[in-house]
CSV table of C-alpha atoms and ligand atoms in Angstrom, one decimal:
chain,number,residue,atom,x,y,z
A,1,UNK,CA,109.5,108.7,-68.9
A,2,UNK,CA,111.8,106.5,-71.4
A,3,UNK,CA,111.4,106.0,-74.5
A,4,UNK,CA,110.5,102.0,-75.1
A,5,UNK,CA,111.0,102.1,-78.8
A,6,UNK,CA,114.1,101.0,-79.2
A,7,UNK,CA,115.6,100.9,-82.3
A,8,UNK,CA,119.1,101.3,-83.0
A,9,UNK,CA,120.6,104.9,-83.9
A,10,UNK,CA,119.0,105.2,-87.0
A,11,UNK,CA,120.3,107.8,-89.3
A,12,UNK,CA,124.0,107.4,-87.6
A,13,UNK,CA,126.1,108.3,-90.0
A,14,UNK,CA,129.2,111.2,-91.1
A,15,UNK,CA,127.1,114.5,-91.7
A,16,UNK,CA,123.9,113.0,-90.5
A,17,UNK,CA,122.6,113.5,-86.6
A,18,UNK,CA,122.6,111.0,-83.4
A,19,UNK,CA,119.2,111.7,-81.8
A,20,UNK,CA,119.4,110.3,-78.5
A,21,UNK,CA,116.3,108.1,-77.5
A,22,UNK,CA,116.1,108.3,-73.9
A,23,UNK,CA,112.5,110.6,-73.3
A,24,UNK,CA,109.2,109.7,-75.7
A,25,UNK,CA,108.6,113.7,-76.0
A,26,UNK,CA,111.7,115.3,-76.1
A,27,UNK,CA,115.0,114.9,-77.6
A,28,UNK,CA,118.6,115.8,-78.1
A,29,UNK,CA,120.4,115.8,-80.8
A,30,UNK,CA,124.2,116.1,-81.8
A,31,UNK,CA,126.0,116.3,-85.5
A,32,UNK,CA,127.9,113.6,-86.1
A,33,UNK,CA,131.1,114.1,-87.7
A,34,UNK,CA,132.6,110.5,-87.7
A,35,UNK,CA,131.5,107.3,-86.6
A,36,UNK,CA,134.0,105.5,-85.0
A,37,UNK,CA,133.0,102.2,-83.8
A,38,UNK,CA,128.9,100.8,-84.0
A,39,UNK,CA,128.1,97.5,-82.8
A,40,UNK,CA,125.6,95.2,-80.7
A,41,UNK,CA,128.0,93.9,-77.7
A,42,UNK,CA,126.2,90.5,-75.7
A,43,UNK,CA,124.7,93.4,-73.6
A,44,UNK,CA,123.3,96.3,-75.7
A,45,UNK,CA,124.3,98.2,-78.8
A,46,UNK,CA,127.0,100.2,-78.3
A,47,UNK,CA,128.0,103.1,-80.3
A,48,UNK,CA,131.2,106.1,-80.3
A,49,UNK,CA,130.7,109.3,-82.3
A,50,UNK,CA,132.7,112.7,-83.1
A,51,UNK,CA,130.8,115.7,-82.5
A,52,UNK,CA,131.4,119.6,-82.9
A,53,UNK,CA,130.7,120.5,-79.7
A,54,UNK,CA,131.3,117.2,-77.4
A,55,UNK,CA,133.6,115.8,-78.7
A,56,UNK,CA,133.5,112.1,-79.0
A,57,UNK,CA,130.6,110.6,-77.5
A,58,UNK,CA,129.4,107.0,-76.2
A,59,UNK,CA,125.9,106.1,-76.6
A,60,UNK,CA,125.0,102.8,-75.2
A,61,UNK,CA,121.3,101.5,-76.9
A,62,UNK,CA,120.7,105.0,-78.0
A,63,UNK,CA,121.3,107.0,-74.7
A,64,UNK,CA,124.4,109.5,-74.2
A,65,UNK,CA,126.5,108.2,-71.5
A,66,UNK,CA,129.5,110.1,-71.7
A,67,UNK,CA,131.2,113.0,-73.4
A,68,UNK,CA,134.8,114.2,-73.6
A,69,UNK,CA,133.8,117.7,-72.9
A,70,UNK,CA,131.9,117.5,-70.3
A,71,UNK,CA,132.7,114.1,-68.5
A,72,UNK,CA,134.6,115.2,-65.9
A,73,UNK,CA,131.5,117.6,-63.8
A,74,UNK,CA,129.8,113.7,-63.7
A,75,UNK,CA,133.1,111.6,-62.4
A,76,UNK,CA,134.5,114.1,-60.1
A,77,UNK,CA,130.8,114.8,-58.6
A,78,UNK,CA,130.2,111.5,-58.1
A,79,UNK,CA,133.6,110.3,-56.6
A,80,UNK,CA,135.3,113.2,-55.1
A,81,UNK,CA,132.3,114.1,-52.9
A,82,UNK,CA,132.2,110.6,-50.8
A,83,UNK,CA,135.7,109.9,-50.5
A,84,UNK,CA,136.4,113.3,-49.3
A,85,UNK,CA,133.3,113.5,-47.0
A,86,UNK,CA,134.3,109.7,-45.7
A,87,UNK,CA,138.3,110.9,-44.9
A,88,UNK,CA,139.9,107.9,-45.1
A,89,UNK,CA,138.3,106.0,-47.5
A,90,UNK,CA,141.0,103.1,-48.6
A,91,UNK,CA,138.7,100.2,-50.6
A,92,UNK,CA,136.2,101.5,-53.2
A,93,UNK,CA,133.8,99.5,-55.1
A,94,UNK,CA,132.6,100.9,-58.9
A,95,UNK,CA,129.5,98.8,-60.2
A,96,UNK,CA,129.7,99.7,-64.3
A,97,UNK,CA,131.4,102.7,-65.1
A,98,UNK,CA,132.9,100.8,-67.9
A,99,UNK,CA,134.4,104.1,-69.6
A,100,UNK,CA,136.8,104.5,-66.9
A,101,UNK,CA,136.3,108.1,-65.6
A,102,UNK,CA,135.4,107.1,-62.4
A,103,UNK,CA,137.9,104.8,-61.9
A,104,UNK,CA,140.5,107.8,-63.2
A,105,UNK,CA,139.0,109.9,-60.0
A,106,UNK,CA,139.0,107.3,-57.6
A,107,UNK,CA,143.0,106.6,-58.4
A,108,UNK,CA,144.1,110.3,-58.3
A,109,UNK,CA,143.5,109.6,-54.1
A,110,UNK,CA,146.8,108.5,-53.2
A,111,UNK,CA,144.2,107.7,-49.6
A,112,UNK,CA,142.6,105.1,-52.2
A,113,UNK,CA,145.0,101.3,-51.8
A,114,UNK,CA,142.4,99.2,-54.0
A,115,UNK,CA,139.8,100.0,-56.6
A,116,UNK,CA,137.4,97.2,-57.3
A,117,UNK,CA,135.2,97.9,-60.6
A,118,UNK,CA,132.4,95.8,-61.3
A,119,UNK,CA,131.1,96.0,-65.4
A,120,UNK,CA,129.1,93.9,-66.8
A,121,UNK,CA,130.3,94.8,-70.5
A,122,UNK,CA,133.6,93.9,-71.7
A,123,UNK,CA,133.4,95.6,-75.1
A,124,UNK,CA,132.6,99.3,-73.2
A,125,UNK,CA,135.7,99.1,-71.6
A,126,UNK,CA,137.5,98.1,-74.8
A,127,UNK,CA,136.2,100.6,-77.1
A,128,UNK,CA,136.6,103.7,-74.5
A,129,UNK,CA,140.2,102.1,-73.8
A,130,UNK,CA,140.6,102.4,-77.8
A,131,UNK,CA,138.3,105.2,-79.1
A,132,UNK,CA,138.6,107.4,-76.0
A,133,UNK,CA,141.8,107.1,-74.1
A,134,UNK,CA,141.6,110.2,-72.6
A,135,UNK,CA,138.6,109.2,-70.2
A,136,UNK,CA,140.4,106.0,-68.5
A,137,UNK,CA,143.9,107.2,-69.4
A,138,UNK,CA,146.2,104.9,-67.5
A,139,UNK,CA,143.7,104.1,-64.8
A,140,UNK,CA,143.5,100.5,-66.0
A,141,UNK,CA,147.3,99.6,-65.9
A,142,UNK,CA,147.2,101.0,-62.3
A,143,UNK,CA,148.3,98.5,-59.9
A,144,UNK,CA,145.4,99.3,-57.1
A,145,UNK,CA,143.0,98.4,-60.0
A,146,UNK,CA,140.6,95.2,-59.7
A,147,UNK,CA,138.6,94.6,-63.0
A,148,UNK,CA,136.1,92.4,-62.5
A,149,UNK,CA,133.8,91.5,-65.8
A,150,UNK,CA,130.7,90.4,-64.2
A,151,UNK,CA,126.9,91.6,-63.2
A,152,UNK,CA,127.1,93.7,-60.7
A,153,UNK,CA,124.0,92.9,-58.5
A,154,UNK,CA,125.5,89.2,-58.8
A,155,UNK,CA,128.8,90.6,-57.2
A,156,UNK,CA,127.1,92.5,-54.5
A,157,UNK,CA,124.5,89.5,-53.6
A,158,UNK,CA,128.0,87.3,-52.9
A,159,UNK,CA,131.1,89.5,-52.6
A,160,UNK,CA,133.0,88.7,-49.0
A,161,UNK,CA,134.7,91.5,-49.4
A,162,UNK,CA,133.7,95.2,-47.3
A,163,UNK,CA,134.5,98.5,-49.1
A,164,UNK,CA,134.7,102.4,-47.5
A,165,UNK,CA,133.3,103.7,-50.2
A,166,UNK,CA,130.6,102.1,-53.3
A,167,UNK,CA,130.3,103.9,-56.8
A,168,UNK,CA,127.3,103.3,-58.7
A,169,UNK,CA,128.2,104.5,-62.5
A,170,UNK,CA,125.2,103.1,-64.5
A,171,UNK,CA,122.8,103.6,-66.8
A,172,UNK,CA,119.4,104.4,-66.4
A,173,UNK,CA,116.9,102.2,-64.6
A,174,UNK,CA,115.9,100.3,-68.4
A,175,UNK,CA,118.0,97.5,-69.9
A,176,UNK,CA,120.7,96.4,-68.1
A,177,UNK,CA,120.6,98.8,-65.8
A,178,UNK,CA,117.5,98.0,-64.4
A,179,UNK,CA,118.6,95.6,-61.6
A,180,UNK,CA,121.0,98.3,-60.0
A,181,UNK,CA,117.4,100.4,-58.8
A,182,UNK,CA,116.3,97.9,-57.0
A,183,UNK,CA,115.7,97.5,-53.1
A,184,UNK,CA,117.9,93.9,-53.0
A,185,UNK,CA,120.6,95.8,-54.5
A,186,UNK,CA,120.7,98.5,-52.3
A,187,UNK,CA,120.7,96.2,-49.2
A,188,UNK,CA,123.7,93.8,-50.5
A,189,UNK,CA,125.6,97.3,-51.0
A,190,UNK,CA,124.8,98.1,-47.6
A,191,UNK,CA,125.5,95.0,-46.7
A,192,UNK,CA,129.4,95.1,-48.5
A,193,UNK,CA,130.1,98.5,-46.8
A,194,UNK,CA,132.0,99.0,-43.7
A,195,UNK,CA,130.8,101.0,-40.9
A,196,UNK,CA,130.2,104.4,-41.9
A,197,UNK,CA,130.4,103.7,-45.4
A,198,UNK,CA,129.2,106.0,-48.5
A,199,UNK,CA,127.2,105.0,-51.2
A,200,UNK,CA,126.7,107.0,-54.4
A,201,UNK,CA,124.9,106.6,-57.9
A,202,UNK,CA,123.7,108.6,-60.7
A,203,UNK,CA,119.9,108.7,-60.4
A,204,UNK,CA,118.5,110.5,-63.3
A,205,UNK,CA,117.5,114.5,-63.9
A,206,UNK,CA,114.5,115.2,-61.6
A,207,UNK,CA,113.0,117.5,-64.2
A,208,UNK,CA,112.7,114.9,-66.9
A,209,UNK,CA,113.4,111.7,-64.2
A,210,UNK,CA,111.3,112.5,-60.9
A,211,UNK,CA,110.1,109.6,-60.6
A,212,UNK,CA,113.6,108.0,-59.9
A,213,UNK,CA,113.9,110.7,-56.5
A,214,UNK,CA,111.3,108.8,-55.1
A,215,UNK,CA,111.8,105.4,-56.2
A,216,UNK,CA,115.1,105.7,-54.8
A,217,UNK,CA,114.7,107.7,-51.8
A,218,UNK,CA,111.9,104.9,-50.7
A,219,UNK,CA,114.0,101.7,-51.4
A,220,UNK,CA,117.1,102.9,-49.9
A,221,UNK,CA,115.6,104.2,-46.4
A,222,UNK,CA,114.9,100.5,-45.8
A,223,UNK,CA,118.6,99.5,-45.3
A,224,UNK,CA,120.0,103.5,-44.9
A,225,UNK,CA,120.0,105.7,-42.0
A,226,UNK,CA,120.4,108.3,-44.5
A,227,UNK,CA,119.2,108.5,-47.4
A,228,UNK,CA,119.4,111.9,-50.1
A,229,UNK,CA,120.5,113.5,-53.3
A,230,UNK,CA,122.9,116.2,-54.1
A,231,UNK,CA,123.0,117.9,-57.6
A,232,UNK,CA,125.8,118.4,-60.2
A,233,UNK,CA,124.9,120.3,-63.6
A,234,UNK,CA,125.6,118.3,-66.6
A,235,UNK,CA,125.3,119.9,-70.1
A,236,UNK,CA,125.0,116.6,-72.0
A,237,UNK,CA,122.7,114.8,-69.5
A,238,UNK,CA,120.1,117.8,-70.2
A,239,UNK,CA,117.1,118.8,-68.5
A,240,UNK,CA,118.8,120.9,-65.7
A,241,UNK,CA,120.9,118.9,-62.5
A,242,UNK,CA,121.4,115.6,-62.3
A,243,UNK,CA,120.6,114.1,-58.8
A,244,UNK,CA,123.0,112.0,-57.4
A,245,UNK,CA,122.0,109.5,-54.9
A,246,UNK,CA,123.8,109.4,-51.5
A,247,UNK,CA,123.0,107.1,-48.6
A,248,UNK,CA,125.0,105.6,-45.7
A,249,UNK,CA,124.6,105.1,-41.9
A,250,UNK,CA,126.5,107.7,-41.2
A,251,UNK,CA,124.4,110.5,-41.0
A,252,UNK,CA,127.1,113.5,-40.6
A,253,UNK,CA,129.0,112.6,-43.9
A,254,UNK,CA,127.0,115.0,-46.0
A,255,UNK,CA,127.5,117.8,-43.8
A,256,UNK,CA,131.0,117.5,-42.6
A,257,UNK,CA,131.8,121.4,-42.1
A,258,UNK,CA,133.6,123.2,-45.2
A,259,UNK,CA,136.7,123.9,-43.4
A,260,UNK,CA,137.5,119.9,-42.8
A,261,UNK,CA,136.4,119.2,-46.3
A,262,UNK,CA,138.9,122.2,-47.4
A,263,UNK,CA,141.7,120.8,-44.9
A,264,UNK,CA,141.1,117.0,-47.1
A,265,UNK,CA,141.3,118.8,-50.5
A,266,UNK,CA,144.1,120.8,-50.0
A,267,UNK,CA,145.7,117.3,-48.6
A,268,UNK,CA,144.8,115.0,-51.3
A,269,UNK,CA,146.6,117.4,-53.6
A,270,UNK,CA,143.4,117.2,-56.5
A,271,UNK,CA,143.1,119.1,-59.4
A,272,UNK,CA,139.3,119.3,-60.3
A,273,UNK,CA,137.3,121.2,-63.0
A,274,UNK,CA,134.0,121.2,-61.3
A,275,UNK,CA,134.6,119.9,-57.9
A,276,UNK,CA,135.3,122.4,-55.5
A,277,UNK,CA,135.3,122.3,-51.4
A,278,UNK,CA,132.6,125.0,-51.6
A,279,UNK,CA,130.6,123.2,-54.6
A,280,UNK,CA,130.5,120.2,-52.3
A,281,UNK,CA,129.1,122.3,-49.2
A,282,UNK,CA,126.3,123.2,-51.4
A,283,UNK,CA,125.1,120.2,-53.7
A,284,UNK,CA,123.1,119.2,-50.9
A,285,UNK,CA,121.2,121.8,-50.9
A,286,UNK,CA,118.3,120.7,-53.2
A,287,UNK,CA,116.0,123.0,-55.2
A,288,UNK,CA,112.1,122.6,-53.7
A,289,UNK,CA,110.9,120.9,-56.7
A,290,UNK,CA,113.6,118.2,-56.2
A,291,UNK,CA,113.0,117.9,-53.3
A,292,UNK,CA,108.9,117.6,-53.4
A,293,UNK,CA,109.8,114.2,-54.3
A,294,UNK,CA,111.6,113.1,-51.8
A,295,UNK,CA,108.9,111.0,-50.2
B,1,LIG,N1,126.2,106.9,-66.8
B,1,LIG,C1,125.0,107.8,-66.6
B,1,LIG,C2,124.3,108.1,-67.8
B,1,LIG,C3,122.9,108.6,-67.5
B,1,LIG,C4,122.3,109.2,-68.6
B,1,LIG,N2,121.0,109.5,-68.3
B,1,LIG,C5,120.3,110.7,-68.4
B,1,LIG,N3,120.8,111.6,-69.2
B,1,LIG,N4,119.3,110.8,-67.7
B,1,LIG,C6,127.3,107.5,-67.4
B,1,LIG,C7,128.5,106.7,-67.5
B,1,LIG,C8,129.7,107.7,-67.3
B,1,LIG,N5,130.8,107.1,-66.8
């Protein structure tokens, strides 16, 4: 249940409080102890705070999207856990993701020989680059990164081009996020993966969001011979887990045994804060009222 309201982060200012608009009947809040950059981009208004406990924080139209504190549970979840269930992923495709964390993951795969990110906003990536540097870090300047400044449905509807593994780092389904929820976009992803490939995307907290498990869960069975959630907790996207949507035609990837999954850790060398072999056994594992909604 989003809040339509709208207006832009009203009160924003040194000593004051960001309240995040993103549910009509509850709401987070975070002291602000600088504003660092506040403007309407071609998109939506964008916005980078300092906070106490989060450190620095991007809002994009009024909804957190990522922390310094607590960014990296979201971008290792979402990236570590299909390229190490896929083995040998080599091509990944990022639709949004603008801040760069993803991007940062994807790279630290030496496996990983291009990384294609799709973002539809130029000034996210430009304001994270400058306001928050220690999200992308060098990610950008790395030669296996593609940066492509378009929409990303448009990119998936055309693209020639087939990827092991696609990333889907977006807001939620209002604004321009909206389109990267929907049924056609699902099938030009699984169109644009090769055999066996892994889709991922954040899909909302079921205990605020449940209506996105089964939106999602529907839509995607049409072109997916698998098609589920796993869970990562994330303090800043409140509300309990996050679910974060899986599907491919591969129907072993989510449950490739713990010792292989240990064998490609240790291999790849990674050095995680959340992500652990044993975490990633596990996410799947859904509680029952997650689950209820798969449907
Ligand atoms: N994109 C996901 C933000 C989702 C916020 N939604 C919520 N709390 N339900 C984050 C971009 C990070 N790279």
């Amino acid at each position: 249940m989003t809040d339509p309201t709208g207006a832009s982060a009203p009160g924003l200012q040194i000593g004051g409080w960001f309240k995040e608009k993103l549910y009509r009947d509850v709401r987070q809040t975070y002291r602000v102890t600088d504003v660092l950059f506040h403007e309407r981009s071609e998109h939506q208004d964008v916005v980078i705070f300092e906070t106490p406990v989060y450190g620095r924080v991007l809002a994009l139209d009024d909804i957190v999207q990522v922390t310094e504190k607590d960014e990296f549970v979201y971008h290792e979840m979402l990236t570590h856990v299909p390229i190490l269930a896929h083995g040998k992923a080599r091509d990944i495709l990022i639709i949004g993701g603008g801040d760069g964390g993803i991007l940062r993951e994807c790279l630290r795969h030496k496996s990983v020989k291009r990384v294609t990110m799709v973002e539809i906003d130029r000034y996210v990536v430009d304001m994270c680059l400058k306001h928050m540097p220690s999200i992308p870090q060098k990610a950008f300047d790395d030669k296996r990164t593609n940066l492509v400044i378009t929409d990303g449905a448009k990119f998936v509807a055309e693209t020639k081009d087939r990827y092991d593994v696609i990333i889907v780092d977006s807001t939620d389904p209002v604004g321009p996020g909206e389109v990267l929820f929907t049924e056609e976009f699902y099938r030009n992803c699984k169109r644009s993966l090769k055999p066996g490939g892994i889709l991922t995307n954040q899909n909302g907290v079921p205990f605020m969001q449940a209506d996105e498990i089964t939106m999602t869960y529907r839509r995607r069975k049409k072109s997916f011979k698998d098609s589920g959630f796993y869970v990562a907790a994330i303090p800043s996207y409140y509300g309990g887990f996050m679910a974060l949507g899986w599907a491919s035609d591969n129907t072993k990837a989510r449950a490739v045994p713990l010792a292989t999954i240990k064998k490609r850790f240790h291999a790849a060398k990674l050095k995680t804060k959340y992500y652990t072999p044993e975490i990633h056994a596990g996410c799947f594992g859904l509680p029952a009222f997650v689950q209820q909604h798969i449907r």
